[in-house]
């Protein structure tokens, strides 16, 4: 039963990442590069590229030996949707145990050993934080941000249905 919860967390993460990328792809260059009027550092473009590049980097840390990932991952803006989809599918596969078993201890590029679950927690938290920063910047620009919380995902997947509609 606990496996399904991890799977659902990563399904939500993938859905929310795709939604925020889609919302940002509709912005103008001026909007993407506007300096935020909040405590958020970086523009929407930089934050989104960082979010997606980091997810791909985390997946590489979970699946590749250190010598195959010495270079940092940077996704260009035009490749965000594809990278988000591919890395999201890879992470979901790990959450479902569809792929080869993970090593019990991973080595990061910055000199740490970590158990795989630490990276899985970081992936979810990191994405949530940056999606919320982007939503804040969208709001500051007068743009209604997408609803990305668990309730919205539950509604989008028909896992949260008003009782009146079930009759």
PDB file of C-alpha atoms in Angstrom:
ATOM      1  CA  UNK A   1       0.000   0.000   0.000  1.00  0.00           C
ATOM      2  CA  UNK A   2       2.819   2.472   0.751  1.00  0.00           C
ATOM      3  CA  UNK A   3       4.229   1.996  -2.762  1.00  0.00           C
ATOM      4  CA  UNK A   4       1.063   3.477  -4.248  1.00  0.00           C
ATOM      5  CA  UNK A   5       1.510   6.633  -2.129  1.00  0.00           C
ATOM      6  CA  UNK A   6       5.022   7.209  -3.452  1.00  0.00           C
ATOM      7  CA  UNK A   7       3.775   6.594  -6.974  1.00  0.00           C
ATOM      8  CA  UNK A   8       0.945   9.109  -6.503  1.00  0.00           C
ATOM      9  CA  UNK A   9       3.367  11.718  -5.128  1.00  0.00           C
ATOM     10  CA  UNK A  10       5.478  11.437  -8.258  1.00  0.00           C
ATOM     11  CA  UNK A  11       2.435  11.377 -10.535  1.00  0.00           C
ATOM     12  CA  UNK A  12       1.318  14.649  -8.918  1.00  0.00           C
ATOM     13  CA  UNK A  13       4.844  16.067  -9.220  1.00  0.00           C
ATOM     14  CA  UNK A  14       4.915  15.221 -12.947  1.00  0.00           C
ATOM     15  CA  UNK A  15       1.459  16.699 -13.522  1.00  0.00           C
ATOM     16  CA  UNK A  16       2.288  19.902 -11.635  1.00  0.00           C
ATOM     17  CA  UNK A  17       5.626  20.316 -13.416  1.00  0.00           C
ATOM     18  CA  UNK A  18       3.951  19.909 -16.814  1.00  0.00           C
ATOM     19  CA  UNK A  19       1.243  22.431 -15.842  1.00  0.00           C
ATOM     20  CA  UNK A  20       3.750  25.076 -14.731  1.00  0.00           C
ATOM     21  CA  UNK A  21       5.849  24.560 -17.867  1.00  0.00           C
ATOM     22  CA  UNK A  22       2.715  24.868 -20.035  1.00  0.00           C
ATOM     23  CA  UNK A  23       1.663  28.045 -18.221  1.00  0.00           C
ATOM     24  CA  UNK A  24       5.095  29.598 -18.700  1.00  0.00           C
ATOM     25  CA  UNK A  25       5.385  28.639 -22.371  1.00  0.00           C
ATOM     26  CA  UNK A  26       2.473  31.008 -23.036  1.00  0.00           C
ATOM     27  CA  UNK A  27       4.394  34.003 -21.602  1.00  0.00           C
ATOM     28  CA  UNK A  28       6.228  36.637 -23.577  1.00  0.00           C
ATOM     29  CA  UNK A  29      10.001  37.025 -23.277  1.00  0.00           C
ATOM     30  CA  UNK A  30       9.381  40.237 -21.321  1.00  0.00           C
ATOM     31  CA  UNK A  31       7.240  38.351 -18.795  1.00  0.00           C
ATOM     32  CA  UNK A  32       9.658  35.433 -18.566  1.00  0.00           C
ATOM     33  CA  UNK A  33      12.588  37.739 -17.906  1.00  0.00           C
ATOM     34  CA  UNK A  34      10.874  40.293 -15.648  1.00  0.00           C
ATOM     35  CA  UNK A  35      12.702  40.827 -12.373  1.00  0.00           C
ATOM     36  CA  UNK A  36      10.437  39.664  -9.554  1.00  0.00           C
ATOM     37  CA  UNK A  37       8.900  42.176  -7.173  1.00  0.00           C
ATOM     38  CA  UNK A  38       9.138  39.803  -4.222  1.00  0.00           C
ATOM     39  CA  UNK A  39      11.696  37.958  -2.143  1.00  0.00           C
ATOM     40  CA  UNK A  40      12.026  35.423  -4.949  1.00  0.00           C
ATOM     41  CA  UNK A  41      15.426  35.425  -6.634  1.00  0.00           C
ATOM     42  CA  UNK A  42      15.649  34.955 -10.372  1.00  0.00           C
ATOM     43  CA  UNK A  43      13.179  35.390 -13.163  1.00  0.00           C
ATOM     44  CA  UNK A  44      10.437  32.978 -14.181  1.00  0.00           C
ATOM     45  CA  UNK A  45      12.642  31.722 -17.011  1.00  0.00           C
ATOM     46  CA  UNK A  46      15.666  31.093 -14.772  1.00  0.00           C
ATOM     47  CA  UNK A  47      13.584  29.478 -12.043  1.00  0.00           C
ATOM     48  CA  UNK A  48      11.804  27.189 -14.511  1.00  0.00           C
ATOM     49  CA  UNK A  49      15.043  26.160 -16.241  1.00  0.00           C
ATOM     50  CA  UNK A  50      16.604  25.495 -12.824  1.00  0.00           C
ATOM     51  CA  UNK A  51      13.611  23.396 -11.730  1.00  0.00           C
ATOM     52  CA  UNK A  52      13.657  21.199 -14.834  1.00  0.00           C
ATOM     53  CA  UNK A  53      17.457  20.932 -15.043  1.00  0.00           C
ATOM     54  CA  UNK A  54      17.607  19.922 -11.375  1.00  0.00           C
ATOM     55  CA  UNK A  55      14.984  17.218 -11.843  1.00  0.00           C
ATOM     56  CA  UNK A  56      17.000  15.751 -14.697  1.00  0.00           C
ATOM     57  CA  UNK A  57      20.146  15.964 -12.557  1.00  0.00           C
ATOM     58  CA  UNK A  58      18.452  14.201  -9.640  1.00  0.00           C
ATOM     59  CA  UNK A  59      17.333  11.403 -11.962  1.00  0.00           C
ATOM     60  CA  UNK A  60      20.899  11.038 -13.226  1.00  0.00           C
ATOM     61  CA  UNK A  61      22.166  10.856  -9.633  1.00  0.00           C
ATOM     62  CA  UNK A  62      19.679   8.084  -8.904  1.00  0.00           C
ATOM     63  CA  UNK A  63      20.424   6.059 -12.042  1.00  0.00           C
ATOM     64  CA  UNK A  64      23.967   6.730 -13.277  1.00  0.00           C
ATOM     65  CA  UNK A  65      27.379   6.195 -11.694  1.00  0.00           C
ATOM     66  CA  UNK A  66      29.260   9.355 -10.717  1.00  0.00           C
ATOM     67  CA  UNK A  67      31.727   9.145 -13.612  1.00  0.00           C
ATOM     68  CA  UNK A  68      28.829   9.373 -16.109  1.00  0.00           C
ATOM     69  CA  UNK A  69      27.416  12.567 -14.590  1.00  0.00           C
ATOM     70  CA  UNK A  70      30.386  14.787 -13.853  1.00  0.00           C
ATOM     71  CA  UNK A  71      28.938  17.644 -15.906  1.00  0.00           C
ATOM     72  CA  UNK A  72      25.999  19.612 -14.570  1.00  0.00           C
ATOM     73  CA  UNK A  73      22.717  19.341 -16.463  1.00  0.00           C
ATOM     74  CA  UNK A  74      21.287  22.476 -18.034  1.00  0.00           C
ATOM     75  CA  UNK A  75      18.173  22.252 -20.154  1.00  0.00           C
ATOM     76  CA  UNK A  76      17.544  25.047 -22.656  1.00  0.00           C
ATOM     77  CA  UNK A  77      14.168  26.762 -22.556  1.00  0.00           C
ATOM     78  CA  UNK A  78      12.967  25.127 -25.771  1.00  0.00           C
ATOM     79  CA  UNK A  79      13.602  21.657 -24.336  1.00  0.00           C
ATOM     80  CA  UNK A  80      11.724  22.143 -21.067  1.00  0.00           C
ATOM     81  CA  UNK A  81       8.562  20.233 -21.949  1.00  0.00           C
ATOM     82  CA  UNK A  82      10.411  17.192 -23.313  1.00  0.00           C
ATOM     83  CA  UNK A  83      12.911  17.126 -20.462  1.00  0.00           C
ATOM     84  CA  UNK A  84      10.128  17.483 -17.895  1.00  0.00           C
ATOM     85  CA  UNK A  85       8.237  14.596 -19.479  1.00  0.00           C
ATOM     86  CA  UNK A  86      11.244  12.277 -19.806  1.00  0.00           C
ATOM     87  CA  UNK A  87      12.742  12.901 -16.383  1.00  0.00           C
ATOM     88  CA  UNK A  88       9.277  12.702 -14.819  1.00  0.00           C
ATOM     89  CA  UNK A  89       8.657   9.311 -16.438  1.00  0.00           C
ATOM     90  CA  UNK A  90      12.051   8.100 -15.222  1.00  0.00           C
ATOM     91  CA  UNK A  91      11.357   9.191 -11.652  1.00  0.00           C
ATOM     92  CA  UNK A  92       7.881   7.668 -11.735  1.00  0.00           C
ATOM     93  CA  UNK A  93       9.445   4.417 -12.931  1.00  0.00           C
ATOM     94  CA  UNK A  94      11.748   4.480  -9.899  1.00  0.00           C
ATOM     95  CA  UNK A  95       8.815   5.188  -7.583  1.00  0.00           C
ATOM     96  CA  UNK A  96       6.976   2.209  -9.095  1.00  0.00           C
ATOM     97  CA  UNK A  97      10.069  -0.005  -8.865  1.00  0.00           C
ATOM     98  CA  UNK A  98       9.843  -0.536 -12.657  1.00  0.00           C
ATOM     99  CA  UNK A  99      13.588  -0.079 -13.067  1.00  0.00           C
ATOM    100  CA  UNK A 100      16.664  -1.840 -11.779  1.00  0.00           C
ATOM    101  CA  UNK A 101      17.083  -1.546  -8.011  1.00  0.00           C
ATOM    102  CA  UNK A 102      18.849   1.562  -6.788  1.00  0.00           C
ATOM    103  CA  UNK A 103      22.184   1.359  -5.058  1.00  0.00           C
ATOM    104  CA  UNK A 104      21.738   1.628  -1.268  1.00  0.00           C
ATOM    105  CA  UNK A 105      24.040   4.651  -1.180  1.00  0.00           C
ATOM    106  CA  UNK A 106      24.603   7.223  -3.900  1.00  0.00           C
ATOM    107  CA  UNK A 107      27.461   9.648  -4.352  1.00  0.00           C
ATOM    108  CA  UNK A 108      26.574  13.220  -5.192  1.00  0.00           C
ATOM    109  CA  UNK A 109      28.696  15.413  -7.464  1.00  0.00           C
ATOM    110  CA  UNK A 110      29.391  17.740  -4.537  1.00  0.00           C
ATOM    111  CA  UNK A 111      30.949  15.152  -2.233  1.00  0.00           C
ATOM    112  CA  UNK A 112      28.162  13.519  -0.241  1.00  0.00           C
ATOM    113  CA  UNK A 113      26.894   9.989   0.156  1.00  0.00           C
ATOM    114  CA  UNK A 114      23.107   9.789   0.286  1.00  0.00           C
ATOM    115  CA  UNK A 115      20.488   7.116   0.549  1.00  0.00           C
ATOM    116  CA  UNK A 116      18.123   7.187  -2.451  1.00  0.00           C
ATOM    117  CA  UNK A 117      15.111   8.221  -0.369  1.00  0.00           C
ATOM    118  CA  UNK A 118      16.858  11.498   0.499  1.00  0.00           C
ATOM    119  CA  UNK A 119      16.947  12.435  -3.185  1.00  0.00           C
ATOM    120  CA  UNK A 120      13.330  11.364  -3.680  1.00  0.00           C
ATOM    121  CA  UNK A 121      12.231  13.667  -0.821  1.00  0.00           C
ATOM    122  CA  UNK A 122      14.396  16.472  -2.218  1.00  0.00           C
ATOM    123  CA  UNK A 123      12.891  16.089  -5.699  1.00  0.00           C
ATOM    124  CA  UNK A 124       9.341  16.583  -4.427  1.00  0.00           C
ATOM    125  CA  UNK A 125      10.200  19.464  -2.066  1.00  0.00           C
ATOM    126  CA  UNK A 126      12.448  21.250  -4.545  1.00  0.00           C
ATOM    127  CA  UNK A 127       9.830  21.174  -7.294  1.00  0.00           C
ATOM    128  CA  UNK A 128       7.039  22.326  -4.971  1.00  0.00           C
ATOM    129  CA  UNK A 129       9.085  25.273  -3.721  1.00  0.00           C
ATOM    130  CA  UNK A 130      10.032  26.487  -7.187  1.00  0.00           C
ATOM    131  CA  UNK A 131       6.565  25.994  -8.662  1.00  0.00           C
ATOM    132  CA  UNK A 132       5.191  28.147  -5.856  1.00  0.00           C
ATOM    133  CA  UNK A 133       7.827  30.808  -6.525  1.00  0.00           C
ATOM    134  CA  UNK A 134       6.830  30.857 -10.189  1.00  0.00           C
ATOM    135  CA  UNK A 135       3.155  31.092  -9.248  1.00  0.00           C
ATOM    136  CA  UNK A 136       3.988  34.056  -7.016  1.00  0.00           C
ATOM    137  CA  UNK A 137       5.817  35.771  -9.864  1.00  0.00           C
ATOM    138  CA  UNK A 138       2.899  35.079 -12.233  1.00  0.00           C
ATOM    139  CA  UNK A 139       0.498  36.644  -9.714  1.00  0.00           C
ATOM    140  CA  UNK A 140       2.754  39.704  -9.421  1.00  0.00           C
ATOM    141  CA  UNK A 141       2.498  40.088 -13.208  1.00  0.00           C
ATOM    142  CA  UNK A 142      -1.302  39.989 -12.992  1.00  0.00           C
ATOM    143  CA  UNK A 143      -1.486  36.478 -14.464  1.00  0.00           C
ATOM    144  CA  UNK A 144      -3.644  33.867 -12.751  1.00  0.00           C
ATOM    145  CA  UNK A 145      -1.304  30.974 -11.933  1.00  0.00           C
ATOM    146  CA  UNK A 146      -2.340  27.349 -12.383  1.00  0.00           C
ATOM    147  CA  UNK A 147      -3.721  25.479  -9.368  1.00  0.00           C
ATOM    148  CA  UNK A 148      -1.105  22.826  -8.669  1.00  0.00           C
ATOM    149  CA  UNK A 149      -1.943  21.507  -5.227  1.00  0.00           C
ATOM    150  CA  UNK A 150      -3.015  17.995  -4.315  1.00  0.00           C
ATOM    151  CA  UNK A 151      -6.707  18.916  -4.349  1.00  0.00           C
ATOM    152  CA  UNK A 152      -6.445  20.175  -7.932  1.00  0.00           C
ATOM    153  CA  UNK A 153      -4.597  17.045  -8.988  1.00  0.00           C
ATOM    154  CA  UNK A 154      -7.228  14.910  -7.270  1.00  0.00           C
ATOM    155  CA  UNK A 155      -9.946  16.687  -9.255  1.00  0.00           C
ATOM    156  CA  UNK A 156      -7.967  16.432 -12.516  1.00  0.00           C
ATOM    157  CA  UNK A 157      -7.608  12.668 -12.079  1.00  0.00           C
ATOM    158  CA  UNK A 158     -11.139  12.081 -10.726  1.00  0.00           C
ATOM    159  CA  UNK A 159      -9.733  10.922  -7.405  1.00  0.00           C
ATOM    160  CA  UNK A 160     -11.517  13.831  -5.690  1.00  0.00           C
ATOM    161  CA  UNK A 161     -15.160  14.050  -6.724  1.00  0.00           C
ATOM    162  CA  UNK A 162     -17.928  16.085  -5.086  1.00  0.00           C
ATOM    163  CA  UNK A 163     -20.423  13.752  -3.400  1.00  0.00           C
ATOM    164  CA  UNK A 164     -23.304  15.245  -5.429  1.00  0.00           C
ATOM    165  CA  UNK A 165     -21.614  14.110  -8.649  1.00  0.00           C
ATOM    166  CA  UNK A 166     -21.170  10.520  -7.453  1.00  0.00           C
ATOM    167  CA  UNK A 167     -24.913   9.820  -7.268  1.00  0.00           C
TER     168      UNK A 167
END
